[in-house]
Coordinates of C-alpha atoms in Angstrom, one line a residue:
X30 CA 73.0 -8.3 6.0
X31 CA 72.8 -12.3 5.4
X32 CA 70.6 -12.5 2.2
X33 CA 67.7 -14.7 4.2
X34 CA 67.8 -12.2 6.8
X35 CA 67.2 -9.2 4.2
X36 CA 63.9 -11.3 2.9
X37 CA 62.5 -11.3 6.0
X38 CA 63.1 -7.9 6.0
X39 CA 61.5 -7.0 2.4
X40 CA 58.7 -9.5 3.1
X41 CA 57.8 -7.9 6.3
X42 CA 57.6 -4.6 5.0
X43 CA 55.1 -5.7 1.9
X44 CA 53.1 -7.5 5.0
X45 CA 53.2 -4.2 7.1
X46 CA 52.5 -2.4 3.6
X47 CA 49.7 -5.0 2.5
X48 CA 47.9 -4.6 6.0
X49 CA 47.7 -0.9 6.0
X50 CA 46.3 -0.8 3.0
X51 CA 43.4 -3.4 4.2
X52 CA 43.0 -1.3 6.7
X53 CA 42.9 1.8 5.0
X54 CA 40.2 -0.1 2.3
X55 CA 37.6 -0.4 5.1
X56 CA 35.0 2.6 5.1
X57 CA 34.1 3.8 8.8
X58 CA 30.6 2.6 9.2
X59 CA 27.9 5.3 7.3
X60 CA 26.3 7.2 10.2
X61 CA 22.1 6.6 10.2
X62 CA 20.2 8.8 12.2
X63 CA 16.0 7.6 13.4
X64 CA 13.8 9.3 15.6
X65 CA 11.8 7.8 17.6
X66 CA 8.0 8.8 18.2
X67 CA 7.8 7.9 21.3
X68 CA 9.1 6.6 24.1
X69 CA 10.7 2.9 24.0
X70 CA 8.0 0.2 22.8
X71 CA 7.8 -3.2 20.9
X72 CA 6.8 -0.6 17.5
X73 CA 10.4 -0.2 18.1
X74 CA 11.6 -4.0 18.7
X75 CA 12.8 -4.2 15.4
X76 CA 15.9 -1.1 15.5
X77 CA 16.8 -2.4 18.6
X78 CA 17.3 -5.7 18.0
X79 CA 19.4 -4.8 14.8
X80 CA 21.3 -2.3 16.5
X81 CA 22.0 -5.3 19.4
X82 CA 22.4 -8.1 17.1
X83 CA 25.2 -6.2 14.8
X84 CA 23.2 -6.4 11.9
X85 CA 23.1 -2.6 11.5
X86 CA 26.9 -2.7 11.9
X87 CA 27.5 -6.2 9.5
X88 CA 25.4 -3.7 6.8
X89 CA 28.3 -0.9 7.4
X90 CA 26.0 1.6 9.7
X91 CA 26.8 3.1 12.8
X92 CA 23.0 3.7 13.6
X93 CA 22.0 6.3 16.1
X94 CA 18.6 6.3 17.9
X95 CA 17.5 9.4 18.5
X96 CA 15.0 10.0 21.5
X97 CA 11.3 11.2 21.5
X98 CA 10.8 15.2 21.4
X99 CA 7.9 17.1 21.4
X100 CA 8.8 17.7 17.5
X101 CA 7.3 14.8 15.4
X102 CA 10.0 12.4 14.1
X103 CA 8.2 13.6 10.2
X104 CA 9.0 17.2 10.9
X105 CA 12.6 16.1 11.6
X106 CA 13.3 13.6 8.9
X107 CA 11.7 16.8 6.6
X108 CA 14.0 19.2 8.3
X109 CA 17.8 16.8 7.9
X110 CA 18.0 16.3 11.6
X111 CA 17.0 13.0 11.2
X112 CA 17.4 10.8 8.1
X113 CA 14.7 8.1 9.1
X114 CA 11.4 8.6 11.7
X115 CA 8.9 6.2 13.4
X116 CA 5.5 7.7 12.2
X117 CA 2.0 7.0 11.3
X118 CA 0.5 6.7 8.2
X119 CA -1.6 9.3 8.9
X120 CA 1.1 11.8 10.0
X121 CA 2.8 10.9 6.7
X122 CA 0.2 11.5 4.4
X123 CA -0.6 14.7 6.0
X124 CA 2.7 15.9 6.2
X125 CA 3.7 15.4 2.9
X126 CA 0.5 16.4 1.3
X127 CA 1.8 19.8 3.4
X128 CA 4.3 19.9 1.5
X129 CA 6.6 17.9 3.9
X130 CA 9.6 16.1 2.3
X131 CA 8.4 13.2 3.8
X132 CA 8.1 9.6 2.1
X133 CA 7.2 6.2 3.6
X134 CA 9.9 3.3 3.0
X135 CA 8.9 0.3 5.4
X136 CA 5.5 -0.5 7.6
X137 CA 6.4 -1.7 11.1
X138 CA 2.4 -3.1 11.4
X139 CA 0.8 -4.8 8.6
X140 CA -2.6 -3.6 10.2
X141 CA -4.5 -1.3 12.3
X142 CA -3.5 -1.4 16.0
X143 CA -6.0 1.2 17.2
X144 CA -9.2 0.9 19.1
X145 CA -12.4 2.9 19.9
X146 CA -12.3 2.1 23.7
X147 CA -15.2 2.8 26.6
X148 CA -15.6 1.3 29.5
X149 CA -16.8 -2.1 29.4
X150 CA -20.1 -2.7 31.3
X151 CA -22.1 0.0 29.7
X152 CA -25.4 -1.1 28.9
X153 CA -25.8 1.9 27.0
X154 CA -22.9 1.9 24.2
X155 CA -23.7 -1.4 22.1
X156 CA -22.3 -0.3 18.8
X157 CA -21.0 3.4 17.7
X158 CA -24.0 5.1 17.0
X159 CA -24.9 5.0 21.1
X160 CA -22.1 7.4 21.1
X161 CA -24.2 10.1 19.7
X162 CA -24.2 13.2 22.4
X163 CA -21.6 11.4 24.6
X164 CA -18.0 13.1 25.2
X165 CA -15.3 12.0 23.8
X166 CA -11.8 12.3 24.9
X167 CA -9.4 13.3 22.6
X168 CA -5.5 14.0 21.8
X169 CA -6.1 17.2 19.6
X170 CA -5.9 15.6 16.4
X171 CA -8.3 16.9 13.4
X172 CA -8.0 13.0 12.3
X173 CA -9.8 12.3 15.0
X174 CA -13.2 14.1 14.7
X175 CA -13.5 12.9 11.3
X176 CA -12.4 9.4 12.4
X177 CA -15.3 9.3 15.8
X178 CA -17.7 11.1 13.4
X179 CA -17.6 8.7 10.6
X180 CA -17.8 5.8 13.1
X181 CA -21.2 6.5 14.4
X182 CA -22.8 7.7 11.5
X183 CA -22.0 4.1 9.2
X184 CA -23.3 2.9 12.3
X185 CA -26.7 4.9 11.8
X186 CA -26.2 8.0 14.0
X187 CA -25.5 12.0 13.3
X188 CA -22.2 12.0 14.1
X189 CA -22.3 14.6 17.0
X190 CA -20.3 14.4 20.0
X191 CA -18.8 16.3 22.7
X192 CA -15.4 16.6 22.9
X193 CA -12.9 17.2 25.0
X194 CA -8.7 17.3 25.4
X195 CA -7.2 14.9 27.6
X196 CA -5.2 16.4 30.4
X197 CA -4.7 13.1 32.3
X198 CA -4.4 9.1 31.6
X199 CA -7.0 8.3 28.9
X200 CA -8.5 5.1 31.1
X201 CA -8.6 7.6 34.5
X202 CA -10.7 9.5 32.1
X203 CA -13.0 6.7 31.6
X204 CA -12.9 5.2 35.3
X205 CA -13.8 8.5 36.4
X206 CA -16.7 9.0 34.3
X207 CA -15.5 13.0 32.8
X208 CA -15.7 11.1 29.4
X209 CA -17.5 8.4 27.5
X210 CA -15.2 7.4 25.6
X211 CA -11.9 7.8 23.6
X212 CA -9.0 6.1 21.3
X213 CA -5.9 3.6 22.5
X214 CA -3.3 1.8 20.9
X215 CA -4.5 -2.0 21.8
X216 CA -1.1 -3.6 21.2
X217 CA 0.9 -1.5 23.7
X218 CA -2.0 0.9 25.8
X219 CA -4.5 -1.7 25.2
X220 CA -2.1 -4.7 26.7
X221 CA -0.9 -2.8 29.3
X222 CA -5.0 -2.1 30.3
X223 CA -5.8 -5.8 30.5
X224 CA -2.7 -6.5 33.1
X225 CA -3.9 -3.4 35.0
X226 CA -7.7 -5.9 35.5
X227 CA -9.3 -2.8 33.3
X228 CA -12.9 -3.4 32.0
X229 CA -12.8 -2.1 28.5
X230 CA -14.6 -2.7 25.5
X231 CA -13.8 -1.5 22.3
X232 CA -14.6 -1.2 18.2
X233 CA -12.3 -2.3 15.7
X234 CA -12.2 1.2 13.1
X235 CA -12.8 -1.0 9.9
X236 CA -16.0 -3.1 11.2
X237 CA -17.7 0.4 11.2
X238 CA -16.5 1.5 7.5
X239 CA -12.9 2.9 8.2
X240 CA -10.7 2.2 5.5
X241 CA -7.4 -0.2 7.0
X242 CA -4.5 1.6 7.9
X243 CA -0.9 0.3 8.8
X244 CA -0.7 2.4 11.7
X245 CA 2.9 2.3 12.6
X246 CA 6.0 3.1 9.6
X247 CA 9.2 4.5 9.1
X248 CA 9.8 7.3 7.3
X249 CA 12.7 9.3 5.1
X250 CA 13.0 11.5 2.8
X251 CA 13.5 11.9 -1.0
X252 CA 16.3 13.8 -0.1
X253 CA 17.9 11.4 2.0
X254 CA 16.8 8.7 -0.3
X255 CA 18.3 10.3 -3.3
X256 CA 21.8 11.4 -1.5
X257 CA 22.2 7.8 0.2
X258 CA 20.9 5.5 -1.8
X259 CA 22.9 2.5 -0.6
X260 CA 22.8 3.5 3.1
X261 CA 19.1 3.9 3.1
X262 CA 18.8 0.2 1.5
X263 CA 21.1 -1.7 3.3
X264 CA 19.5 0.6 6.8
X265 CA 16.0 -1.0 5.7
X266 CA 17.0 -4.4 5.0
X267 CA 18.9 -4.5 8.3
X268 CA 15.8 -2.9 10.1
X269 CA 13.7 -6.1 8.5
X270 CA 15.9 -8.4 9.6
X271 CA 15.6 -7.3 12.9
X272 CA 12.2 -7.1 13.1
X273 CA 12.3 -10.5 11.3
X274 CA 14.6 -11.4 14.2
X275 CA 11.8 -10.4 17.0
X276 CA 9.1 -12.6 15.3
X277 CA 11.1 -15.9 16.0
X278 CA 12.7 -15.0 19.3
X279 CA 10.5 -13.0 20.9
X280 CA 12.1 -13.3 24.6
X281 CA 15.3 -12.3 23.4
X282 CA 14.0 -9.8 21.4
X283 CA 11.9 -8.2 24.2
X284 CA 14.9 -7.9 26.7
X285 CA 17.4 -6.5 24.2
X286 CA 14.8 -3.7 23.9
X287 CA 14.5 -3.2 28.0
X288 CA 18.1 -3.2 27.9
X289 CA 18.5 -0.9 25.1
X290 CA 15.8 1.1 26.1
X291 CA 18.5 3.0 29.1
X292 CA 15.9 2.1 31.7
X293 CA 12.9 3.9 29.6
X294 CA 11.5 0.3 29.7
X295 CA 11.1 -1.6 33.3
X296 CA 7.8 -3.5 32.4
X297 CA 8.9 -6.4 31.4
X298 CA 5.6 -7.9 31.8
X299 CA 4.1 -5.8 29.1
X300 CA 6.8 -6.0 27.4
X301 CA 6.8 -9.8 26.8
X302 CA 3.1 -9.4 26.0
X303 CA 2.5 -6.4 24.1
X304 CA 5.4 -8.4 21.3
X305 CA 3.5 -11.8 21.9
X306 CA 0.0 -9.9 20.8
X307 CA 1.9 -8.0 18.1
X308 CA 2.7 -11.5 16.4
X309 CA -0.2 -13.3 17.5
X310 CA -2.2 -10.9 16.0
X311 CA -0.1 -10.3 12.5
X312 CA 0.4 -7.3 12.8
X313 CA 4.5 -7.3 12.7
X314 CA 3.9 -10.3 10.1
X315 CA 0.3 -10.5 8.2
X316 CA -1.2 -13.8 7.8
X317 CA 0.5 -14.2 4.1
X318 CA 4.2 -13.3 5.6
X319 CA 4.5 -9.9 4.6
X320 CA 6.8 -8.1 6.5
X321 CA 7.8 -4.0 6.2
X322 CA 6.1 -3.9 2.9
X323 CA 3.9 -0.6 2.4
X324 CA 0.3 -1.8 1.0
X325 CA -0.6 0.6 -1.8
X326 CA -4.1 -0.3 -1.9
X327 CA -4.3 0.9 1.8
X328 CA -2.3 3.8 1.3
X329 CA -5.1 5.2 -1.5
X330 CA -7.9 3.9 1.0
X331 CA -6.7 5.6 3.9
X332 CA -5.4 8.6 1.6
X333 CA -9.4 9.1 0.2
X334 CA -10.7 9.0 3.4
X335 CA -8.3 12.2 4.9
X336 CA -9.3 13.4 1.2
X337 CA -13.1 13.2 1.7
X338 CA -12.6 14.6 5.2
X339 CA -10.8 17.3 4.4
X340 CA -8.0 16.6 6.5
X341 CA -5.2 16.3 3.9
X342 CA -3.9 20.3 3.2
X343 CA -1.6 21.8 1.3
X344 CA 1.3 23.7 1.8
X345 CA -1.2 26.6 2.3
X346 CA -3.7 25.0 4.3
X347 CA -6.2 24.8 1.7
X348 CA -7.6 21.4 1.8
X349 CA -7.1 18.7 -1.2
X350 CA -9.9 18.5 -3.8
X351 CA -9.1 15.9 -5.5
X352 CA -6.2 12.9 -4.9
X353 CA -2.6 13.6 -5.2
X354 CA -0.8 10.3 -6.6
X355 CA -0.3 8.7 -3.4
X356 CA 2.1 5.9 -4.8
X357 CA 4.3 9.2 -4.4
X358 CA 3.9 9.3 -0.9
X359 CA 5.8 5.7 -0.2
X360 CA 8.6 3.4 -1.7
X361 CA 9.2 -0.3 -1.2
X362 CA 12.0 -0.1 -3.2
X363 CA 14.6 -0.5 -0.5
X364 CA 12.9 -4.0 1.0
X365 CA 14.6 -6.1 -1.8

């Protein structure tokens, strides 16, 4: 074999040998599981946008979004069947004061998005305490109750209403007159109710002496957390970065979610203007620029109140006497 012939040879070989190994140095992306608590919605804007943009895959995930089920994503996420959830704050609290292995690691909403609602025209509901004997309609949540309850009587009233489950669409409730009033989500429920022409009115929770919650987070567990360390921080700093992403293009960001959705969102409509009130109202982004982080003082506010209520359990259903150590109950260690 001429000599320059056999160098092309041997170099070839190191080049084949070289490349394989480059190859065999690259990790297959690190499976992520999150369940969703609902169906499609801009709460959500943030995974999907990640997952569309690559940033999930530039961080060395293979993220997998699981749909709704009548199991809550917590229960889940607890359970290993799901290493991250969309939750509430509420659910979280609850679930891990139950003994749940349940832990908060990034708040979608800097704020609460929920609303006492009634239908607007009333000349008899003014302020919370006119809700005294009126029915309610609720969702089956003890949360609730205590929530309605301590409403009205900051406002001056007893506290005592009628209530009842809902069986049917919360605002056909109202239109038809079987209830006087109930709860909505104004950034997605509430949105949709003002393109629909809907009279409503409602009461912000913390202008009637309800601590601030940020109603929307995502959820893992210490088990997870502890196992995956790395995963869980660079599926968290990706998830931020996509919701960082929907924030400064919101039009993009809303139709990567109708077309991630698998044609759970056609509303493009609401859509567009549930993100635009999410922003406009800084909730995704508070009006100091903080984004995902978990408040603590709200997390201890929020915590006392389900204390004081007796809503928080434990593992035996015996309600909490006194505060666990909520800083416990939520990590922002995985933001930076």
């Amino acid at each position: 074999m001429p000599l320059l012939t056999r160098r092309q040879t041997i170099l070839a070989a190191i080049a084949t040998s070289l490349a394989g190994r480059t190859a065999f140095a690259q990790p297959a992306p690190a499976k992520v599981r999150i369940a969703l608590d609902w169906t499609p919605n801009t709460n959500h804007i943030g995974i999907y946008v990640a997952k569309a943009k690559g940033f999930y895959a530039a961080a060395g995930l293979d993220v997998e979004i699981l749909p709704f089920t009548d199991t809550s994503a917590g229960t889940l996420v607890s359970n290993g069947v799901a290493d991250f959830g969309i939750s509430s704050e509420i659910e979280a609290l609850t679930q891990r004061a139950g003994g749940g292995d349940v832990k908060m690691v990034y708040g979608v909403v800097q704020t609460e998005t929920a609303r006492l609602i009634f239908k607007g025209g009333r000349d008899d509901i003014k302020s919370p305490r006119d809700l005294d004997g009126k029915t309610y309609g609720g969702f089956g949540g003890t949360w609730e109750s205590a929530l309605v309850s301590a409403m009205i009587r900051n406002d001056g009233g007893k506290g005592d209403v009628k209530t009842v489950t809902l069986g049917t669409s919360a605002y056909e409730a109202l239109d038809n007159g079987s209830i006087d009033f109930t709860l909505e989500i104004y950034t997605w429920e509430g949105i949709a109710a003002e393109l629909e022409n809907r009279k409503i009115s409602r009461f912000h929770y913390s202008d009637y002496g309800i601590p601030d919650e940020q109603t929307t987070v995502i959820v893992s567990s210490d088990a997870y957390l502890s196992a995956s360390r790395e995963h869980a921080r660079a599926f968290i700093q990706a998830t931020r970065q996509g919701y960082v992403y929907s924030i400064d293009h919101p039009d993009e960001a809303c139709d990567l979610l109708i077309s991630g959705s698998n044609g759970a969102l056609m509303n493009a409509e609401l859509v567009k203007a549930s993100q635009k009130a999410l922003i406009e109202g800084h909730f995704l982004r508070s009006e100091a620029g903080v984004i995902g982080t978990l408040d603590p003082a709200k997390a201890d506010a929020i915590g006392g109140f389900l204390i004081e209520n007796e809503i928080l359990v434990d593992a035996n259903g015996v309600a909490l006497k006194e505060k666990p150590d909520f800083s416990t109950y939520y990590t922002n260690e995985f933001l930076g």
